[in-house]
Amino acid sequence: MNGAETLVRTLLASGVNTCFANPGTSEMHFVAALDRVPGMHCVLCLFEGVATGAADGYGRIAEKPAITLLHGGPGLGNGLANLHNARRAQTPVLNVVGDQATHHRPLDPPLTADTEGWARGLSAWTRVVQSVSTIGADAAAAVQAARTAHGQIATLIAPADTCWDDGGIEGTPLPVPPAGQVAPHVIRQIAQVLRSGEPAVLILGGSPIRATIVADAQRIAAATGAKLTAAQFNARVERGRGRHPIPRLPYGIDQAMAVMAGAQHIVLIGTTPPVAPFAYPDKPGYLAPEAATTHVLARPEQDVADALARLADELGAPDVPAPEHKRVDLPTKAEITQENITQMLAALLPENAVVIDESVSFGRNFFNGLSAAAPHDWLQITGAAIGSGLPMATGAAIAAPGRRVVALQADGSAMYTLQALWTQARERLPITTVLLSNRKYQILLGELTNVGANAGRIALDMMDLGNPDIAWTSLAQGMGVEAARATTANEFADLFVQANKTRGPFLIELMT
Ligand SMILES: Cc1ncc(C[n+]2csc(CCOP(=O)(O)OP(=O)(O)O)c2C)c(N)n1
């Protein structure tokens, strides 16, 4: 058995059966092994940022890693930004990076780079395979690393000769380490803080934020009078009609500070402290009142569900019934406004959809506005490195057969990784992309003012996508995706219904 075959067999035995690939010469033995060892769904991506973003979307839904198959340091480099988003989301991802054969590397051929160094910047676990005899054991360890602490980035670098040499030994799957439990004294201590009645804000994070987790957090909030919010950036939230709604900490500094106003205690539950995404002159960086004390109920890698349930019990907090949401009606007005489109999405979202949110400016209110939509999962860009939406939708659709994926997608961000549309068409994935076409980097126009920069003509040109206009319906159709343009809100509503009935992908260019 050669090394590549050993690698594939070990991955399959360890429960990893999906690969997002952009191969090169050093990965030829890996792709050849796929014909000899059945069971790996290998998905071709035409840019590495699509592969890594798809692995992020896949891992958030499947709660196990997909692999990315990348070509050397530069291939990995092209995928780094979406690995950054995946790392922030605690998504399990396993990169398999082919590289120069061990005996060829000293010759310094053109594609040679510090692959290991580039990998280490983002990966919790990195290993270079030393010989075919260890590649099986290395692969098993890599899967275990990716599945540790809810999810991490693991990178296995495989020099070409470790894949083509014979003598591989299949690795034994290794156990997934359970998430750490919060110590009893921490539960008691936080209960004491909350019993004091002093104003407190509970900030919930973790991956995923299940409906049951929100329900237990609501018990605690109701019993103690604490305010409950999700963090600003969340990998996955289960929500919608019949479930407890939970707001998220607003993006704007002033709005976030208003949520925190008066708090004497901040309790972090599976999340990191609330900080501003960027510094601004005369604005705080730490988003909490100066007098507030920050407490940690559970760190991101710990068992959040268990900690909340135990805290709720410690407080003797009774169950709180979820609100009875009425179905949202369609608005009667026909203009394309944020309000109307939000209401239309809330009224028409398919049951059990997976929503991907890279809607940036136009979609600022989508999250709260869709809390009474049909039950769904909400996946958000987590690391602020734009270009994750279309790839994440692609990976999520592969992980969620039978569910519609709805990507709420700003146009500037979509341009980073638009090749994802081609993969969506090739794999016939049930994805509706709502492409929010404002032909601007709108958010940056606001940021110019926020940071106190004086914008002239050249600066404003750097935020203008209208010269030339980007023809989204043509781009989508050119990659095999059905597409249509909506220039009124009613047209949008009709197209959204039609798109969601299509078996494959459909892109609606919404002229905002
Ligand atoms: C990888 C990366 N490059 C650049 C940026 C800087 N950036 C932040 S938002 C933005 C433009 C977003 O425009 P668009 O997606 O169209 O959203 P809009 O604000 O217009 O709704 C840019 C370039 C970033 N966040 N991440």
XYZ file of C-alpha atoms and ligand atoms in Angstrom:
538
model
C 0.000 0.000 0.000
C 1.488 3.350 -0.940
C 1.436 6.343 1.377
C -1.424 8.158 -0.345
C -3.663 5.111 -0.141
C -2.707 4.677 3.518
C -3.622 8.292 4.156
C -7.042 7.970 2.514
C -7.810 4.690 4.287
C -6.859 6.165 7.672
C -8.958 9.294 7.108
C -11.995 7.191 6.162
C -11.499 4.915 9.170
C -11.349 8.053 11.348
C -14.728 9.251 10.023
C -13.429 11.855 7.567
C -15.079 11.363 4.185
C -15.201 14.779 2.520
C -12.372 16.570 0.757
C -12.305 20.057 -0.738
C -9.465 19.916 -3.221
C -7.300 22.022 -5.440
C -4.527 19.583 -6.344
C -1.147 19.966 -8.024
C 1.730 17.700 -8.976
C 2.564 16.791 -5.376
C -1.038 15.619 -4.764
C -1.307 13.347 -7.825
C -0.858 10.172 -5.792
C -3.541 11.314 -3.367
C -6.111 11.875 -6.123
C -5.100 8.580 -7.773
C -5.709 6.818 -4.445
C -9.317 8.060 -4.470
C -10.042 5.742 -7.404
C -8.661 2.744 -5.558
C -10.165 3.444 -2.134
C -13.880 4.252 -2.426
C -15.755 6.444 0.049
C -14.146 9.889 -0.073
C -16.376 12.619 -1.558
C -13.821 14.812 -3.286
C -15.060 18.253 -4.315
C -13.054 20.305 -6.779
C -12.621 23.978 -5.816
C -11.076 26.407 -8.276
C -9.305 28.528 -5.660
C -7.880 27.477 -2.307
C -9.863 30.135 -0.432
C -12.972 28.332 -1.677
C -11.653 24.994 -0.390
C -10.810 26.317 3.078
C -14.061 28.323 3.366
C -16.057 25.279 2.247
C -14.304 23.169 4.886
C -15.333 25.811 7.447
C -19.009 25.681 6.391
C -18.898 21.886 6.288
C -17.307 21.552 9.738
C -19.765 23.948 11.385
C -22.716 21.804 10.229
C -21.216 18.302 10.266
C -19.327 18.903 13.542
C -16.436 16.871 12.191
C -13.603 17.860 9.887
C -13.489 17.781 6.132
C -10.022 17.815 4.658
C -8.715 20.419 2.306
C -6.232 19.155 -0.275
C -3.828 21.998 -1.028
C -0.737 22.366 -3.182
C 2.401 23.315 -1.250
C 2.986 26.534 0.676
C 1.473 28.823 -1.972
C -1.702 26.691 -2.172
C -2.023 26.856 1.606
C -1.247 30.582 1.454
C -4.171 31.183 -0.893
C -6.432 29.518 1.659
C -5.204 31.236 4.812
C -7.863 33.957 5.208
C -10.715 31.482 5.381
C -8.691 29.243 7.683
C -8.434 32.305 9.902
C -12.252 32.568 9.890
C -12.507 28.832 10.634
C -10.075 29.151 13.531
C -12.169 31.951 15.032
C -15.260 29.769 14.611
C -13.615 26.787 16.360
C -14.340 24.724 13.266
C -12.569 21.383 12.922
C -10.563 21.510 9.673
C -7.760 19.230 8.511
C -5.469 20.557 5.795
C -3.545 17.985 3.822
C -0.810 19.874 2.039
C 1.286 18.072 -0.545
C 4.883 19.289 -0.804
C 8.246 18.726 -2.486
C 9.657 15.214 -2.154
C 12.122 15.069 0.762
C 15.148 14.418 -1.512
C 14.103 17.120 -4.002
C 13.504 19.947 -1.509
C 17.255 20.719 -1.052
C 17.379 21.652 -4.766
C 15.014 24.545 -3.992
C 12.577 24.055 -6.909
C 10.251 26.976 -7.729
C 7.242 26.075 -5.568
C 9.357 25.467 -2.464
C 8.281 27.664 0.428
C 8.184 27.596 4.202
C 5.001 25.536 4.138
C 5.399 24.520 7.753
C 5.961 28.099 8.880
C 2.883 29.331 7.036
C 0.834 26.501 8.504
C 1.974 27.113 12.072
C 0.644 30.684 12.053
C -2.900 29.344 12.006
C -2.847 25.714 12.948
C -3.188 24.371 16.472
C -1.372 21.258 15.222
C 1.142 20.949 12.378
C 3.222 17.956 11.343
C 5.443 17.132 8.374
C 5.262 13.454 7.440
C 8.786 12.041 7.703
C 8.309 8.720 5.935
C 5.684 6.445 4.443
C 5.912 4.237 7.520
C 4.338 6.926 9.725
C 1.814 8.549 7.377
C -1.084 6.444 8.708
C -0.346 7.245 12.356
C 0.222 10.913 11.420
C -3.183 11.096 9.716
C -4.961 9.584 12.725
C -3.241 12.096 15.023
C -4.208 14.926 12.663
C -7.895 14.016 12.777
C -7.753 13.824 16.562
C -6.117 17.261 16.717
C -8.759 18.780 14.420
C -11.492 17.389 16.697
C -9.942 18.607 19.947
C -11.445 21.529 21.928
C -14.660 21.484 19.786
C -12.598 22.125 16.665
C -9.165 23.313 15.622
C -7.096 23.723 12.477
C -4.735 20.803 11.959
C -2.271 20.722 9.057
C -0.537 17.609 7.787
C 2.209 18.321 5.254
C 2.962 15.304 3.076
C 6.115 15.389 0.917
C 5.408 13.654 -2.412
C 7.665 10.653 -1.735
C 5.821 9.821 1.504
C 2.719 9.433 -0.704
C 4.208 7.431 -3.574
C 6.506 5.126 -1.554
C 5.148 1.710 -0.645
C 5.013 0.394 2.916
C 2.187 2.406 4.473
C 0.613 1.163 7.691
C -3.006 2.245 8.220
C -3.362 4.390 11.349
C -5.703 3.411 14.154
C -8.442 6.033 14.729
C -7.825 7.941 17.949
C -10.512 9.000 20.446
C -11.929 12.532 20.385
C -10.989 14.188 23.681
C -14.162 15.317 25.478
C -14.625 19.052 26.111
C -13.415 20.021 29.576
C -16.041 20.435 32.294
C -16.268 23.584 34.356
C -15.214 23.047 37.985
C -17.987 23.046 40.617
C -16.519 26.038 42.488
C -16.773 28.167 39.336
C -20.475 27.357 39.009
C -21.024 28.281 42.670
C -19.012 31.486 42.342
C -20.941 32.704 39.271
C -24.234 31.780 40.931
C -23.234 33.965 43.877
C -22.419 36.886 41.575
C -25.770 36.581 39.815
C -27.715 36.173 43.055
C -26.337 39.523 44.247
C -28.887 41.223 41.983
C -26.210 43.632 40.733
C -26.665 44.402 37.026
C -25.023 41.696 34.909
C -24.659 40.862 31.233
C -24.288 37.242 30.125
C -22.390 36.904 26.832
C -22.910 33.551 25.140
C -20.644 32.049 22.513
C -19.330 28.631 21.653
C -19.850 26.396 18.745
C -22.633 25.687 18.119
C -25.115 27.760 20.151
C -27.898 25.198 20.238
C -31.515 26.063 21.011
C -31.219 24.060 24.245
C -28.215 26.148 25.286
C -30.129 29.395 24.703
C -33.066 27.946 26.658
C -30.852 27.281 29.700
C -29.259 30.732 29.394
C -32.787 32.217 29.334
C -33.643 30.338 32.541
C -30.640 31.974 34.203
C -31.423 35.423 32.810
C -35.075 35.238 33.857
C -34.262 34.003 37.375
C -31.565 36.603 38.077
C -32.543 39.632 35.989
C -29.257 39.440 34.044
C -29.243 40.615 30.448
C -28.479 37.916 27.849
C -26.742 38.448 24.524
C -24.794 36.314 22.093
C -21.289 37.435 21.164
C -20.732 39.679 18.134
C -19.472 36.856 15.919
C -20.939 33.384 16.236
C -20.103 30.257 14.277
C -23.572 28.755 14.392
C -26.797 29.637 16.190
C -29.922 27.423 16.167
C -32.893 29.732 16.113
C -36.222 30.704 14.567
C -39.895 30.193 15.317
C -40.586 28.222 18.482
C -37.104 28.820 19.890
C -35.885 31.430 22.343
C -34.563 34.442 20.467
C -31.170 35.791 21.435
C -29.757 39.103 20.177
C -26.088 39.426 19.378
C -23.776 42.159 20.574
C -24.052 44.933 17.969
C -21.138 45.675 15.642
C -21.176 49.426 16.323
C -19.192 50.514 19.386
C -21.855 52.932 20.657
C -24.635 50.385 20.204
C -22.572 47.687 21.926
C -21.736 50.022 24.821
C -25.457 50.808 25.155
C -26.157 47.092 25.669
C -23.448 46.947 28.349
C -24.405 50.226 30.029
C -24.743 49.982 33.798
C -23.405 46.420 33.986
C -21.358 45.638 37.078
C -20.661 42.077 36.002
C -19.877 40.587 32.611
C -20.128 36.802 32.500
C -18.392 35.096 29.568
C -19.931 31.785 28.543
C -17.901 29.950 25.918
C -16.616 33.173 24.427
C -13.762 35.644 24.648
C -14.065 39.150 26.158
C -16.109 41.714 24.205
C -13.765 43.968 22.251
C -14.225 46.446 19.428
C -13.299 44.952 16.023
C -11.056 47.991 15.440
C -9.734 50.922 17.418
C -11.281 54.350 16.786
C -10.124 57.679 18.112
C -11.997 58.474 21.345
C -13.878 55.161 21.516
C -13.294 52.357 23.998
C -11.614 49.142 22.893
C -12.964 46.935 25.660
C -16.734 46.926 25.318
C -17.757 47.068 28.951
C -18.205 49.810 31.544
C -14.933 50.542 33.325
C -16.359 49.551 36.697
C -17.562 46.146 35.530
C -15.853 42.936 36.627
C -15.424 40.223 34.014
C -16.075 36.622 35.070
C -15.559 33.438 33.086
C -18.191 30.733 33.466
C -16.802 28.633 30.601
C -13.886 29.107 28.259
C -14.520 28.553 24.532
C -13.009 25.074 24.569
C -15.053 23.920 27.564
C -18.476 22.234 27.705
C -20.813 25.238 27.556
C -24.073 23.267 27.515
C -23.145 21.385 30.669
C -21.951 24.537 32.477
C -25.181 26.416 31.743
C -27.427 23.541 32.747
C -25.536 23.168 36.035
C -25.601 26.907 36.718
C -29.351 27.045 36.020
C -29.888 24.148 38.433
C -27.622 25.726 41.079
C -29.789 28.838 40.874
C -32.992 26.771 40.991
C -34.012 28.604 37.826
C -37.347 27.324 36.456
C -37.841 26.576 32.745
C -38.939 29.525 30.658
C -41.328 28.635 27.826
C -40.189 29.786 24.400
C -42.295 32.613 22.983
C -45.036 31.666 20.556
C -44.011 33.364 17.363
C -46.634 34.151 14.787
C -45.699 33.534 11.183
C -44.272 36.714 9.680
C -46.462 38.244 6.949
C -45.106 39.631 3.705
C -44.867 43.426 3.709
C -47.208 45.283 1.423
C -44.702 47.950 0.384
C -42.644 47.256 -2.719
C -39.490 49.345 -2.354
C -36.155 47.665 -1.767
C -35.406 48.787 1.763
C -33.562 46.930 4.502
C -36.846 46.677 6.400
C -38.886 45.222 3.542
C -36.250 42.719 2.476
C -35.728 41.617 6.084
C -39.460 41.041 6.478
C -39.650 39.151 3.172
C -36.799 36.879 4.183
C -38.460 36.294 7.559
C -41.751 35.416 5.868
C -40.303 33.202 3.135
C -37.266 31.480 4.629
C -37.593 27.729 3.975
C -38.116 25.428 6.949
C -34.848 24.155 8.475
C -32.669 26.306 6.223
C -28.986 26.964 6.828
C -28.429 30.713 6.576
C -24.966 32.008 5.704
C -24.523 35.638 6.680
C -21.926 37.746 4.923
C -24.434 40.491 4.268
C -22.271 43.245 5.790
C -23.987 46.687 5.592
C -27.363 45.965 4.013
C -27.934 43.000 6.303
C -27.085 44.648 9.611
C -30.619 43.895 10.887
C -31.139 40.528 9.224
C -30.154 38.526 12.326
C -32.632 40.125 14.691
C -35.231 40.515 11.937
C -35.265 36.800 11.193
C -35.637 35.565 14.766
C -39.278 34.589 14.073
C -38.581 33.019 10.658
C -38.991 29.258 10.220
C -36.468 27.319 12.360
C -32.966 27.564 10.916
C -29.224 27.607 11.649
C -27.359 30.921 11.296
C -23.691 30.817 10.256
C -21.820 34.087 10.326
C -18.415 35.258 9.173
C -16.395 34.975 12.370
C -12.954 36.388 11.717
C -13.891 39.510 9.700
C -11.766 38.288 6.785
C -14.286 38.784 3.996
C -14.775 36.222 1.239
C -16.112 33.412 3.395
C -19.821 33.473 2.470
C -20.004 31.708 -0.912
C -17.475 29.013 0.071
C -19.163 28.428 3.445
C -22.515 28.001 1.704
C -20.907 25.406 -0.571
C -19.485 23.374 2.304
C -22.606 23.703 4.459
C -24.779 22.397 1.608
C -22.586 19.311 1.297
C -22.830 18.729 5.053
C -26.608 19.244 5.173
C -28.298 17.111 2.518
C -32.012 17.845 2.236
C -31.714 21.350 3.660
C -31.838 24.589 1.668
C -28.860 26.866 2.160
C -29.583 30.590 1.897
C -26.516 32.807 1.487
C -27.088 36.478 2.328
C -24.111 37.894 0.521
C -22.649 41.380 0.052
C -21.200 41.953 -3.421
C -17.733 43.214 -2.500
C -17.112 40.225 -0.235
C -18.513 37.842 -2.848
C -15.870 38.912 -5.384
C -13.067 37.412 -3.272
C -14.163 33.812 -3.756
C -16.787 33.835 -6.519
C -15.343 30.613 -7.986
C -17.428 28.870 -5.291
C -20.425 29.312 -7.615
C -18.835 26.934 -10.133
C -18.480 24.233 -7.458
C -22.096 24.828 -6.405
C -23.217 24.190 -9.993
C -20.957 21.178 -10.495
C -22.193 19.557 -7.276
C -25.822 20.684 -7.949
C -26.092 22.110 -4.453
C -29.416 23.517 -3.168
C -28.145 27.016 -2.459
C -30.002 30.298 -2.898
C -27.599 33.227 -2.978
C -29.132 36.628 -2.305
C -26.431 38.823 -3.795
C -26.785 42.299 -2.300
C -25.597 44.508 -5.086
C -24.856 48.020 -3.857
C -21.724 48.271 -6.019
C -19.790 49.787 -3.150
C -17.624 48.954 -0.196
C -20.386 50.621 1.813
C -19.064 49.752 5.259
C -15.730 51.395 4.493
C -17.449 54.653 3.573
C -18.721 54.693 7.169
C -15.303 53.714 8.503
C -13.698 56.714 6.780
C -15.750 58.938 9.046
C -15.388 56.696 12.109
C -11.591 56.835 12.068
C -11.602 60.557 11.322
C -10.009 60.318 7.856
C -10.641 63.095 5.365
C -11.755 61.480 2.139
C -11.017 62.986 -1.243
C -11.824 61.752 -4.717
C -9.123 59.076 -4.811
C -10.122 57.679 -1.424
C -13.791 57.489 -2.421
C -12.835 55.732 -5.668
C -11.267 52.970 -3.564
C -14.733 52.106 -2.248
C -16.583 52.231 -5.558
C -17.399 48.969 -7.365
C -19.477 50.674 -10.033
C -16.781 51.431 -12.568
C -17.320 49.136 -14.360
C -20.523 47.604 -12.943
C -20.197 43.944 -12.003
C -22.759 41.840 -13.886
C -23.605 39.203 -11.289
C -26.223 37.357 -13.290
C -23.702 36.921 -16.124
C -20.947 35.814 -13.748
C -23.241 33.232 -12.152
C -24.618 31.963 -15.461
C -21.096 31.765 -16.830
C -20.314 29.285 -14.052
C -23.471 27.226 -14.560
C -25.626 28.806 -11.848
C -29.156 29.950 -12.671
C -29.510 33.642 -11.948
C -31.922 36.550 -12.191
C -31.988 40.169 -11.166
C -34.525 41.779 -8.821
C -35.058 45.492 -9.213
C -38.167 45.708 -7.003
C -38.920 44.086 -3.673
C -41.892 42.199 -5.120
C -39.683 40.792 -7.862
C -37.295 39.715 -5.143
C -40.011 37.926 -3.169
C -41.150 36.019 -6.294
C -37.587 35.086 -7.229
C -36.775 33.999 -3.667
C -39.719 31.573 -3.688
C -38.717 30.281 -7.138
C -35.041 29.960 -6.184
C -35.826 27.930 -3.089
C -37.792 25.431 -5.196
C -34.892 24.967 -7.616
C -32.978 21.731 -7.092
C -29.590 23.289 -7.694
C -28.072 26.691 -6.974
C -29.768 29.963 -7.870
C -28.384 33.478 -7.518
C -30.638 36.505 -7.132
C -28.908 39.783 -7.792
C -30.825 42.177 -5.566
C -30.211 45.773 -6.636
C -29.942 47.532 -3.319
C -9.602 39.684 3.777
C -10.107 41.065 3.941
N -9.693 42.028 3.080
C -10.158 43.275 3.217
C -11.013 43.608 4.225
C -11.422 45.055 4.418
N -12.852 45.212 4.156
C -13.745 45.192 5.149
S -15.277 45.385 4.629
C -14.769 45.574 3.021
C -15.735 45.841 1.935
C -17.057 45.147 2.084
O -17.866 45.461 0.979
P -19.155 44.614 0.703
O -18.888 43.176 0.934
O -19.698 44.971 -0.638
O -20.130 45.081 1.849
P -21.019 46.401 2.006
O -20.452 47.158 3.138
O -20.976 47.168 0.725
O -22.378 45.908 2.333
C -13.400 45.446 2.930
C -12.643 45.526 1.665
C -11.397 42.581 5.099
N -12.231 42.781 6.114
N -10.958 41.322 4.920
